[in-house]
């Protein structure tokens, strides 16, 4: 099974509903039952979220801005976006991840934490849905898709990028594992998905390929970032209509 949309997608869904869910829930969480590698990935990923928030807020307030968070995981980005007043539609192929995201929001509401950054006014909670990227529709000011492209081979990534761009009115933010680190990463990718049962493949993407896919549908890259820790690498790009 090489292709997302065929066998690969089912493997990815199955992984993120089971062993992958257990693993990533911990990495994206706050508890200290993580090993050194997981802690490093947690740090890298949190920097990606931080940089994304910076890219977004640099252009002005997020109040009332509609955002589609495609492949939202446990809500690591959706929740801070909502805190800033964005109207967030978040979705993920994994029902387990979505359930965890909803749980997190409930907890924050109970703790009244969501009031904090919004001048005491309760923000609109993100809407979480179980849905794969391919079936997303509608129009949003901003579409964000963080660390999901790793599940797509470049042949499928082009179509996915085109689809996400078609949903976005003003900007599209993507993060992906850059191909530059390919050889270095091969070893480390093995650590992300260890063991014989976790057969999800990891695909790296050359920045030039992502840029070409964006250009093909009339978009250009406006900002770029690179996040690296010991075990985490992400290229972050913000694209706008050319
Ligand atoms: N974007 C989140 C973040 O940065 O916190 C989660 C990143 S996690 C590494 C990848 C996520 O992509 C998983 O939650 C997985 O279920 C989701 N995913 C993978 N393939 C997908 C697809 N075809 N449609 C929707 N979600 C998908």
PDB file of C-alpha atoms and ligand atoms in Angstrom:
ATOM      1  CA  UNK A   1       0.000   0.000   0.000  1.00  0.00           C
ATOM      2  CA  UNK A   2       1.827   3.096  -1.239  1.00  0.00           C
ATOM      3  CA  UNK A   3      -0.905   5.541  -1.916  1.00  0.00           C
ATOM      4  CA  UNK A   4      -2.959   7.737   0.351  1.00  0.00           C
ATOM      5  CA  UNK A   5      -6.539   7.411  -0.727  1.00  0.00           C
ATOM      6  CA  UNK A   6      -5.988   3.727  -1.211  1.00  0.00           C
ATOM      7  CA  UNK A   7      -4.461   1.449   1.373  1.00  0.00           C
ATOM      8  CA  UNK A   8      -2.225   4.045   2.971  1.00  0.00           C
ATOM      9  CA  UNK A   9      -5.089   6.195   4.141  1.00  0.00           C
ATOM     10  CA  UNK A  10      -6.714   3.284   5.936  1.00  0.00           C
ATOM     11  CA  UNK A  11      -3.393   2.429   7.546  1.00  0.00           C
ATOM     12  CA  UNK A  12      -2.999   6.037   8.695  1.00  0.00           C
ATOM     13  CA  UNK A  13      -6.553   6.158  10.091  1.00  0.00           C
ATOM     14  CA  UNK A  14      -6.083   2.875  11.902  1.00  0.00           C
ATOM     15  CA  UNK A  15      -2.717   4.027  13.279  1.00  0.00           C
ATOM     16  CA  UNK A  16      -4.052   7.351  14.628  1.00  0.00           C
ATOM     17  CA  UNK A  17      -7.026   5.618  16.208  1.00  0.00           C
ATOM     18  CA  UNK A  18      -4.865   3.103  18.058  1.00  0.00           C
ATOM     19  CA  UNK A  19      -1.129   2.947  18.798  1.00  0.00           C
ATOM     20  CA  UNK A  20      -0.486   6.255  17.027  1.00  0.00           C
ATOM     21  CA  UNK A  21      -3.172   7.879  19.121  1.00  0.00           C
ATOM     22  CA  UNK A  22      -1.576   6.661  22.360  1.00  0.00           C
ATOM     23  CA  UNK A  23       1.810   7.901  21.190  1.00  0.00           C
ATOM     24  CA  UNK A  24       0.807  11.309  19.823  1.00  0.00           C
ATOM     25  CA  UNK A  25      -1.658  12.103  22.609  1.00  0.00           C
ATOM     26  CA  UNK A  26       1.304  11.909  24.970  1.00  0.00           C
ATOM     27  CA  UNK A  27       3.631  13.886  22.717  1.00  0.00           C
ATOM     28  CA  UNK A  28       1.034  16.627  22.210  1.00  0.00           C
ATOM     29  CA  UNK A  29       0.030  16.586  25.875  1.00  0.00           C
ATOM     30  CA  UNK A  30       1.615  17.942  29.008  1.00  0.00           C
ATOM     31  CA  UNK A  31       2.199  14.881  31.148  1.00  0.00           C
ATOM     32  CA  UNK A  32       5.751  13.813  31.945  1.00  0.00           C
ATOM     33  CA  UNK A  33       5.412  10.140  30.954  1.00  0.00           C
ATOM     34  CA  UNK A  34       7.375  10.769  27.774  1.00  0.00           C
ATOM     35  CA  UNK A  35      10.862   9.639  26.865  1.00  0.00           C
ATOM     36  CA  UNK A  36      13.673  11.912  25.705  1.00  0.00           C
ATOM     37  CA  UNK A  37      12.845  11.586  22.025  1.00  0.00           C
ATOM     38  CA  UNK A  38       9.145  12.243  22.598  1.00  0.00           C
ATOM     39  CA  UNK A  39       9.934  15.249  24.755  1.00  0.00           C
ATOM     40  CA  UNK A  40      12.136  16.641  21.980  1.00  0.00           C
ATOM     41  CA  UNK A  41       9.393  16.139  19.399  1.00  0.00           C
ATOM     42  CA  UNK A  42       6.908  17.817  21.770  1.00  0.00           C
ATOM     43  CA  UNK A  43       9.217  20.827  21.951  1.00  0.00           C
ATOM     44  CA  UNK A  44       9.726  20.987  18.173  1.00  0.00           C
ATOM     45  CA  UNK A  45       6.016  20.693  17.485  1.00  0.00           C
ATOM     46  CA  UNK A  46       5.143  23.368  20.039  1.00  0.00           C
ATOM     47  CA  UNK A  47       7.552  25.688  18.216  1.00  0.00           C
ATOM     48  CA  UNK A  48       5.735  24.983  14.961  1.00  0.00           C
ATOM     49  CA  UNK A  49       2.443  25.900  16.621  1.00  0.00           C
ATOM     50  CA  UNK A  50       4.004  29.048  18.102  1.00  0.00           C
ATOM     51  CA  UNK A  51       5.490  30.136  14.771  1.00  0.00           C
ATOM     52  CA  UNK A  52       2.195  29.515  13.041  1.00  0.00           C
ATOM     53  CA  UNK A  53       0.396  31.684  15.585  1.00  0.00           C
ATOM     54  CA  UNK A  54       3.006  34.400  15.000  1.00  0.00           C
ATOM     55  CA  UNK A  55       2.612  34.220  11.204  1.00  0.00           C
ATOM     56  CA  UNK A  56      -1.142  34.519  11.623  1.00  0.00           C
ATOM     57  CA  UNK A  57      -1.266  37.324  14.176  1.00  0.00           C
ATOM     58  CA  UNK A  58       1.395  39.391  12.384  1.00  0.00           C
ATOM     59  CA  UNK A  59      -1.199  40.144   9.726  1.00  0.00           C
ATOM     60  CA  UNK A  60      -3.658  41.521  12.245  1.00  0.00           C
ATOM     61  CA  UNK A  61      -6.168  40.369  14.812  1.00  0.00           C
ATOM     62  CA  UNK A  62      -7.711  36.918  14.432  1.00  0.00           C
ATOM     63  CA  UNK A  63     -11.018  38.055  15.840  1.00  0.00           C
ATOM     64  CA  UNK A  64     -13.796  36.753  13.579  1.00  0.00           C
ATOM     65  CA  UNK A  65     -11.345  35.283  11.072  1.00  0.00           C
ATOM     66  CA  UNK A  66     -12.519  31.898   9.792  1.00  0.00           C
ATOM     67  CA  UNK A  67      -9.880  29.179   9.965  1.00  0.00           C
ATOM     68  CA  UNK A  68      -9.929  25.604   8.740  1.00  0.00           C
ATOM     69  CA  UNK A  69      -7.463  23.438  10.702  1.00  0.00           C
ATOM     70  CA  UNK A  70      -7.066  20.382   8.479  1.00  0.00           C
ATOM     71  CA  UNK A  71      -5.767  17.293  10.279  1.00  0.00           C
ATOM     72  CA  UNK A  72      -6.108  19.043  13.629  1.00  0.00           C
ATOM     73  CA  UNK A  73      -4.908  16.199  15.860  1.00  0.00           C
ATOM     74  CA  UNK A  74      -5.662  16.949  19.510  1.00  0.00           C
ATOM     75  CA  UNK A  75      -6.315  20.630  18.868  1.00  0.00           C
ATOM     76  CA  UNK A  76      -2.834  22.014  19.580  1.00  0.00           C
ATOM     77  CA  UNK A  77      -3.421  24.841  17.103  1.00  0.00           C
ATOM     78  CA  UNK A  78      -7.226  25.018  17.033  1.00  0.00           C
ATOM     79  CA  UNK A  79      -7.451  25.907  20.726  1.00  0.00           C
ATOM     80  CA  UNK A  80      -4.942  28.814  20.725  1.00  0.00           C
ATOM     81  CA  UNK A  81      -6.624  30.090  17.552  1.00  0.00           C
ATOM     82  CA  UNK A  82     -10.024  30.091  19.252  1.00  0.00           C
ATOM     83  CA  UNK A  83      -8.521  31.848  22.271  1.00  0.00           C
ATOM     84  CA  UNK A  84      -7.559  34.674  19.912  1.00  0.00           C
ATOM     85  CA  UNK A  85     -11.109  34.966  18.660  1.00  0.00           C
ATOM     86  CA  UNK A  86     -10.835  32.988  15.393  1.00  0.00           C
ATOM     87  CA  UNK A  87     -13.830  30.970  14.204  1.00  0.00           C
ATOM     88  CA  UNK A  88     -12.219  27.554  13.888  1.00  0.00           C
ATOM     89  CA  UNK A  89     -13.403  24.511  11.934  1.00  0.00           C
ATOM     90  CA  UNK A  90     -11.068  21.706  12.905  1.00  0.00           C
ATOM     91  CA  UNK A  91     -11.138  18.199  11.531  1.00  0.00           C
ATOM     92  CA  UNK A  92      -9.137  15.007  11.558  1.00  0.00           C
ATOM     93  CA  UNK A  93      -9.403  11.561  10.017  1.00  0.00           C
ATOM     94  CA  UNK A  94      -8.986  10.006  13.475  1.00  0.00           C
ATOM     95  CA  UNK A  95     -12.045   9.868  15.741  1.00  0.00           C
ATOM     96  CA  UNK A  96      -9.741   9.250  18.720  1.00  0.00           C
ATOM     97  CA  UNK A  97      -7.765  12.437  18.068  1.00  0.00           C
ATOM     98  CA  UNK A  98     -10.967  14.450  17.652  1.00  0.00           C
ATOM     99  CA  UNK A  99     -12.397  13.033  20.893  1.00  0.00           C
ATOM    100  CA  UNK A 100      -9.208  14.030  22.705  1.00  0.00           C
ATOM    101  CA  UNK A 101      -9.410  17.561  21.256  1.00  0.00           C
ATOM    102  CA  UNK A 102     -13.018  17.922  22.442  1.00  0.00           C
ATOM    103  CA  UNK A 103     -12.032  16.653  25.876  1.00  0.00           C
ATOM    104  CA  UNK A 104      -9.291  19.256  26.078  1.00  0.00           C
ATOM    105  CA  UNK A 105     -11.705  22.067  25.232  1.00  0.00           C
ATOM    106  CA  UNK A 106     -14.172  20.856  27.848  1.00  0.00           C
ATOM    107  CA  UNK A 107     -11.433  20.855  30.448  1.00  0.00           C
ATOM    108  CA  UNK A 108     -10.373  24.367  29.512  1.00  0.00           C
ATOM    109  CA  UNK A 109     -13.941  25.617  29.642  1.00  0.00           C
ATOM    110  CA  UNK A 110     -14.356  24.091  33.098  1.00  0.00           C
ATOM    111  CA  UNK A 111     -11.174  25.838  34.196  1.00  0.00           C
ATOM    112  CA  UNK A 112     -12.377  29.042  32.554  1.00  0.00           C
ATOM    113  CA  UNK A 113      -9.023  29.188  30.855  1.00  0.00           C
ATOM    114  CA  UNK A 114     -10.511  30.040  27.525  1.00  0.00           C
ATOM    115  CA  UNK A 115     -11.624  33.386  28.869  1.00  0.00           C
ATOM    116  CA  UNK A 116      -8.096  34.537  29.529  1.00  0.00           C
ATOM    117  CA  UNK A 117      -6.778  35.783  26.196  1.00  0.00           C
ATOM    118  CA  UNK A 118      -9.997  37.163  24.864  1.00  0.00           C
ATOM    119  CA  UNK A 119     -10.452  40.115  27.199  1.00  0.00           C
ATOM    120  CA  UNK A 120     -12.712  38.141  29.520  1.00  0.00           C
ATOM    121  CA  UNK A 121     -15.187  37.473  26.723  1.00  0.00           C
ATOM    122  CA  UNK A 122     -15.820  33.796  25.998  1.00  0.00           C
ATOM    123  CA  UNK A 123     -14.496  32.958  22.525  1.00  0.00           C
ATOM    124  CA  UNK A 124     -16.327  30.721  20.068  1.00  0.00           C
ATOM    125  CA  UNK A 125     -15.188  27.150  20.729  1.00  0.00           C
ATOM    126  CA  UNK A 126     -13.544  25.361  17.817  1.00  0.00           C
ATOM    127  CA  UNK A 127     -15.880  23.022  15.982  1.00  0.00           C
ATOM    128  CA  UNK A 128     -14.266  19.581  15.810  1.00  0.00           C
ATOM    129  CA  UNK A 129     -15.258  17.036  13.192  1.00  0.00           C
ATOM    130  CA  UNK A 130     -14.103  13.588  12.117  1.00  0.00           C
ATOM    131  CA  UNK A 131     -13.364  14.109   8.446  1.00  0.00           C
ATOM    132  CA  UNK A 132     -10.522  13.437   6.054  1.00  0.00           C
ATOM    133  CA  UNK A 133      -8.838  16.224   4.145  1.00  0.00           C
ATOM    134  CA  UNK A 134     -10.217  15.065   0.839  1.00  0.00           C
ATOM    135  CA  UNK A 135     -13.824  15.607   1.907  1.00  0.00           C
ATOM    136  CA  UNK A 136     -13.343  19.094   3.338  1.00  0.00           C
ATOM    137  CA  UNK A 137     -15.363  21.793   1.607  1.00  0.00           C
ATOM    138  CA  UNK A 138     -16.473  25.371   2.138  1.00  0.00           C
ATOM    139  CA  UNK A 139     -14.481  28.604   2.142  1.00  0.00           C
ATOM    140  CA  UNK A 140     -12.285  29.959   4.897  1.00  0.00           C
ATOM    141  CA  UNK A 141     -10.172  33.080   5.284  1.00  0.00           C
ATOM    142  CA  UNK A 142      -7.296  30.860   6.311  1.00  0.00           C
ATOM    143  CA  UNK A 143      -6.513  27.178   5.937  1.00  0.00           C
ATOM    144  CA  UNK A 144      -3.817  25.586   8.091  1.00  0.00           C
ATOM    145  CA  UNK A 145      -2.458  22.084   7.786  1.00  0.00           C
ATOM    146  CA  UNK A 146       0.382  21.225  10.154  1.00  0.00           C
ATOM    147  CA  UNK A 147       2.468  18.059  10.041  1.00  0.00           C
ATOM    148  CA  UNK A 148       0.004  16.086   7.936  1.00  0.00           C
ATOM    149  CA  UNK A 149       1.815  16.075   4.589  1.00  0.00           C
ATOM    150  CA  UNK A 150       4.187  13.498   6.063  1.00  0.00           C
ATOM    151  CA  UNK A 151       1.421  10.967   5.358  1.00  0.00           C
ATOM    152  CA  UNK A 152       1.238  11.893   1.682  1.00  0.00           C
ATOM    153  CA  UNK A 153       3.663  10.877  -1.064  1.00  0.00           C
ATOM    154  CA  UNK A 154       4.548  13.834  -3.301  1.00  0.00           C
ATOM    155  CA  UNK A 155       2.308  12.483  -6.084  1.00  0.00           C
ATOM    156  CA  UNK A 156      -0.704  12.815  -3.760  1.00  0.00           C
ATOM    157  CA  UNK A 157       0.585  15.893  -1.969  1.00  0.00           C
ATOM    158  CA  UNK A 158       0.148  18.049  -5.088  1.00  0.00           C
ATOM    159  CA  UNK A 159      -3.566  17.293  -5.238  1.00  0.00           C
ATOM    160  CA  UNK A 160      -3.935  17.785  -1.513  1.00  0.00           C
ATOM    161  CA  UNK A 161      -2.224  21.189  -1.642  1.00  0.00           C
ATOM    162  CA  UNK A 162      -4.433  22.236  -4.571  1.00  0.00           C
ATOM    163  CA  UNK A 163      -7.511  21.125  -2.660  1.00  0.00           C
ATOM    164  CA  UNK A 164      -6.525  23.013   0.503  1.00  0.00           C
ATOM    165  CA  UNK A 165      -5.748  26.139  -1.544  1.00  0.00           C
ATOM    166  CA  UNK A 166      -9.204  25.941  -3.129  1.00  0.00           C
ATOM    167  CA  UNK A 167     -10.758  26.204   0.348  1.00  0.00           C
ATOM    168  CA  UNK A 168      -8.682  29.231   1.310  1.00  0.00           C
ATOM    169  CA  UNK A 169      -9.591  32.783   0.460  1.00  0.00           C
ATOM    170  CA  UNK A 170      -6.596  34.654   1.848  1.00  0.00           C
ATOM    171  CA  UNK A 171      -3.848  32.349   3.050  1.00  0.00           C
ATOM    172  CA  UNK A 172      -2.709  28.801   3.444  1.00  0.00           C
ATOM    173  CA  UNK A 173      -0.178  27.644   6.016  1.00  0.00           C
ATOM    174  CA  UNK A 174       1.518  24.278   5.662  1.00  0.00           C
ATOM    175  CA  UNK A 175       4.217  22.490   7.584  1.00  0.00           C
ATOM    176  CA  UNK A 176       6.064  19.435   6.359  1.00  0.00           C
ATOM    177  CA  UNK A 177       9.247  17.460   6.943  1.00  0.00           C
ATOM    178  CA  UNK A 178      11.803  18.869   4.504  1.00  0.00           C
ATOM    179  CA  UNK A 179      13.519  16.477   2.155  1.00  0.00           C
ATOM    180  CA  UNK A 180      16.878  18.160   2.701  1.00  0.00           C
ATOM    181  CA  UNK A 181      17.342  16.162   5.846  1.00  0.00           C
ATOM    182  CA  UNK A 182      16.392  12.983   4.085  1.00  0.00           C
ATOM    183  CA  UNK A 183      19.288  10.738   4.913  1.00  0.00           C
ATOM    184  CA  UNK A 184      19.557  12.046   8.386  1.00  0.00           C
ATOM    185  CA  UNK A 185      15.893  11.587   8.924  1.00  0.00           C
ATOM    186  CA  UNK A 186      15.607   8.068   7.587  1.00  0.00           C
ATOM    187  CA  UNK A 187      17.032   6.770  10.789  1.00  0.00           C
ATOM    188  CA  UNK A 188      14.950   9.066  12.961  1.00  0.00           C
ATOM    189  CA  UNK A 189      11.734   8.429  11.095  1.00  0.00           C
ATOM    190  CA  UNK A 190      12.244   4.846  12.175  1.00  0.00           C
ATOM    191  CA  UNK A 191      11.931   6.116  15.724  1.00  0.00           C
ATOM    192  CA  UNK A 192       8.712   7.963  15.027  1.00  0.00           C
ATOM    193  CA  UNK A 193       7.037   4.797  13.870  1.00  0.00           C
ATOM    194  CA  UNK A 194       8.895   1.990  15.587  1.00  0.00           C
ATOM    195  CA  UNK A 195       7.974  -1.648  15.507  1.00  0.00           C
ATOM    196  CA  UNK A 196       6.607  -3.858  12.766  1.00  0.00           C
ATOM    197  CA  UNK A 197       2.902  -3.145  13.396  1.00  0.00           C
ATOM    198  CA  UNK A 198       3.118   0.590  12.837  1.00  0.00           C
ATOM    199  CA  UNK A 199       3.475   0.411   9.122  1.00  0.00           C
ATOM    200  CA  UNK A 200       2.693   4.054   8.367  1.00  0.00           C
ATOM    201  CA  UNK A 201       5.258   5.395   5.954  1.00  0.00           C
ATOM    202  CA  UNK A 202       6.728   8.857   6.379  1.00  0.00           C
ATOM    203  CA  UNK A 203       7.097  11.030   3.291  1.00  0.00           C
ATOM    204  CA  UNK A 204       9.428  13.994   3.174  1.00  0.00           C
ATOM    205  CA  UNK A 205       8.870  16.848   0.740  1.00  0.00           C
ATOM    206  CA  UNK A 206      11.282  19.107  -1.063  1.00  0.00           C
ATOM    207  CA  UNK A 207      10.361  22.731  -0.565  1.00  0.00           C
ATOM    208  CA  UNK A 208      10.648  23.277  -4.330  1.00  0.00           C
ATOM    209  CA  UNK A 209       8.016  20.593  -4.941  1.00  0.00           C
ATOM    210  CA  UNK A 210       5.587  22.185  -2.489  1.00  0.00           C
ATOM    211  CA  UNK A 211       6.260  25.598  -4.023  1.00  0.00           C
ATOM    212  CA  UNK A 212       5.619  24.243  -7.519  1.00  0.00           C
ATOM    213  CA  UNK A 213       2.344  22.656  -6.398  1.00  0.00           C
ATOM    214  CA  UNK A 214       1.256  26.028  -4.991  1.00  0.00           C
ATOM    215  CA  UNK A 215       2.307  27.916  -8.129  1.00  0.00           C
ATOM    216  CA  UNK A 216       0.355  25.510 -10.318  1.00  0.00           C
ATOM    217  CA  UNK A 217      -2.870  26.690  -8.641  1.00  0.00           C
ATOM    218  CA  UNK A 218      -1.901  30.370  -8.587  1.00  0.00           C
ATOM    219  CA  UNK A 219      -0.449  30.717  -5.103  1.00  0.00           C
ATOM    220  CA  UNK A 220       2.920  32.003  -3.949  1.00  0.00           C
ATOM    221  CA  UNK A 221       4.907  31.614  -0.756  1.00  0.00           C
ATOM    222  CA  UNK A 222       5.041  34.790   1.320  1.00  0.00           C
ATOM    223  CA  UNK A 223       6.767  33.626   4.492  1.00  0.00           C
ATOM    224  CA  UNK A 224       8.946  30.682   5.403  1.00  0.00           C
ATOM    225  CA  UNK A 225      10.154  29.221   8.640  1.00  0.00           C
ATOM    226  CA  UNK A 226      12.256  26.250   9.643  1.00  0.00           C
ATOM    227  CA  UNK A 227      11.833  24.502  12.963  1.00  0.00           C
ATOM    228  CA  UNK A 228      14.442  22.011  14.058  1.00  0.00           C
ATOM    229  CA  UNK A 229      15.192  20.227  17.266  1.00  0.00           C
ATOM    230  CA  UNK A 230      17.154  17.034  17.623  1.00  0.00           C
ATOM    231  CA  UNK A 231      14.400  14.739  16.397  1.00  0.00           C
ATOM    232  CA  UNK A 232      11.903  17.104  14.808  1.00  0.00           C
ATOM    233  CA  UNK A 233      12.207  18.978  11.519  1.00  0.00           C
ATOM    234  CA  UNK A 234       9.539  21.102   9.927  1.00  0.00           C
ATOM    235  CA  UNK A 235       9.475  23.577   7.112  1.00  0.00           C
ATOM    236  CA  UNK A 236       6.664  26.076   7.623  1.00  0.00           C
ATOM    237  CA  UNK A 237       5.298  28.088   4.695  1.00  0.00           C
ATOM    238  CA  UNK A 238       2.608  30.681   4.375  1.00  0.00           C
ATOM    239  CA  UNK A 239       1.136  31.025   0.892  1.00  0.00           C
ATOM    240  CA  UNK A 240      -1.172  33.674  -0.555  1.00  0.00           C
ATOM    241  CA  UNK A 241      -2.858  34.082  -3.941  1.00  0.00           C
ATOM    242  CA  UNK A 242      -0.194  35.213  -6.446  1.00  0.00           C
TER     243      UNK A 242
HETATM  244  N1  LIG B   1      -2.014  19.057  12.882  1.00  0.00           N
HETATM  245  C1  LIG B   1      -1.931  18.480  14.209  1.00  0.00           C
HETATM  246  C2  LIG B   1      -0.861  19.175  14.999  1.00  0.00           C
HETATM  247  O1  LIG B   1       0.072  19.724  14.395  1.00  0.00           O
HETATM  248  O2  LIG B   1      -0.936  19.164  16.237  1.00  0.00           O
HETATM  249  C3  LIG B   1      -1.702  16.961  14.164  1.00  0.00           C
HETATM  250  C4  LIG B   1      -0.447  16.455  13.462  1.00  0.00           C
HETATM  251  S1  LIG B   1      -0.299  14.665  13.493  1.00  0.00           S
HETATM  252  C5  LIG B   1       1.417  14.353  13.209  1.00  0.00           C
HETATM  253  C6  LIG B   1      -1.016  14.192  11.959  1.00  0.00           C
HETATM  254  C7  LIG B   1      -2.524  14.176  12.001  1.00  0.00           C
HETATM  255  O3  LIG B   1      -3.017  14.090  10.672  1.00  0.00           O
HETATM  256  C8  LIG B   1      -3.120  13.013  12.765  1.00  0.00           C
HETATM  257  O4  LIG B   1      -4.000  13.491  13.752  1.00  0.00           O
HETATM  258  C9  LIG B   1      -3.831  12.210  11.686  1.00  0.00           C
HETATM  259  O5  LIG B   1      -4.984  11.548  12.162  1.00  0.00           O
HETATM  260  C10 LIG B   1      -4.154  13.283  10.667  1.00  0.00           C
HETATM  261  N2  LIG B   1      -4.350  12.797   9.286  1.00  0.00           N
HETATM  262  C11 LIG B   1      -3.563  11.984   8.560  1.00  0.00           C
HETATM  263  N3  LIG B   1      -4.060  11.787   7.327  1.00  0.00           N
HETATM  264  C12 LIG B   1      -5.210  12.501   7.255  1.00  0.00           C
HETATM  265  C13 LIG B   1      -6.201  12.704   6.253  1.00  0.00           C
HETATM  266  N4  LIG B   1      -6.125  12.119   5.059  1.00  0.00           N
HETATM  267  N5  LIG B   1      -7.245  13.507   6.542  1.00  0.00           N
HETATM  268  C14 LIG B   1      -7.348  14.111   7.756  1.00  0.00           C
HETATM  269  N6  LIG B   1      -6.455  13.948   8.743  1.00  0.00           N
HETATM  270  C15 LIG B   1      -5.396  13.159   8.514  1.00  0.00           C
END
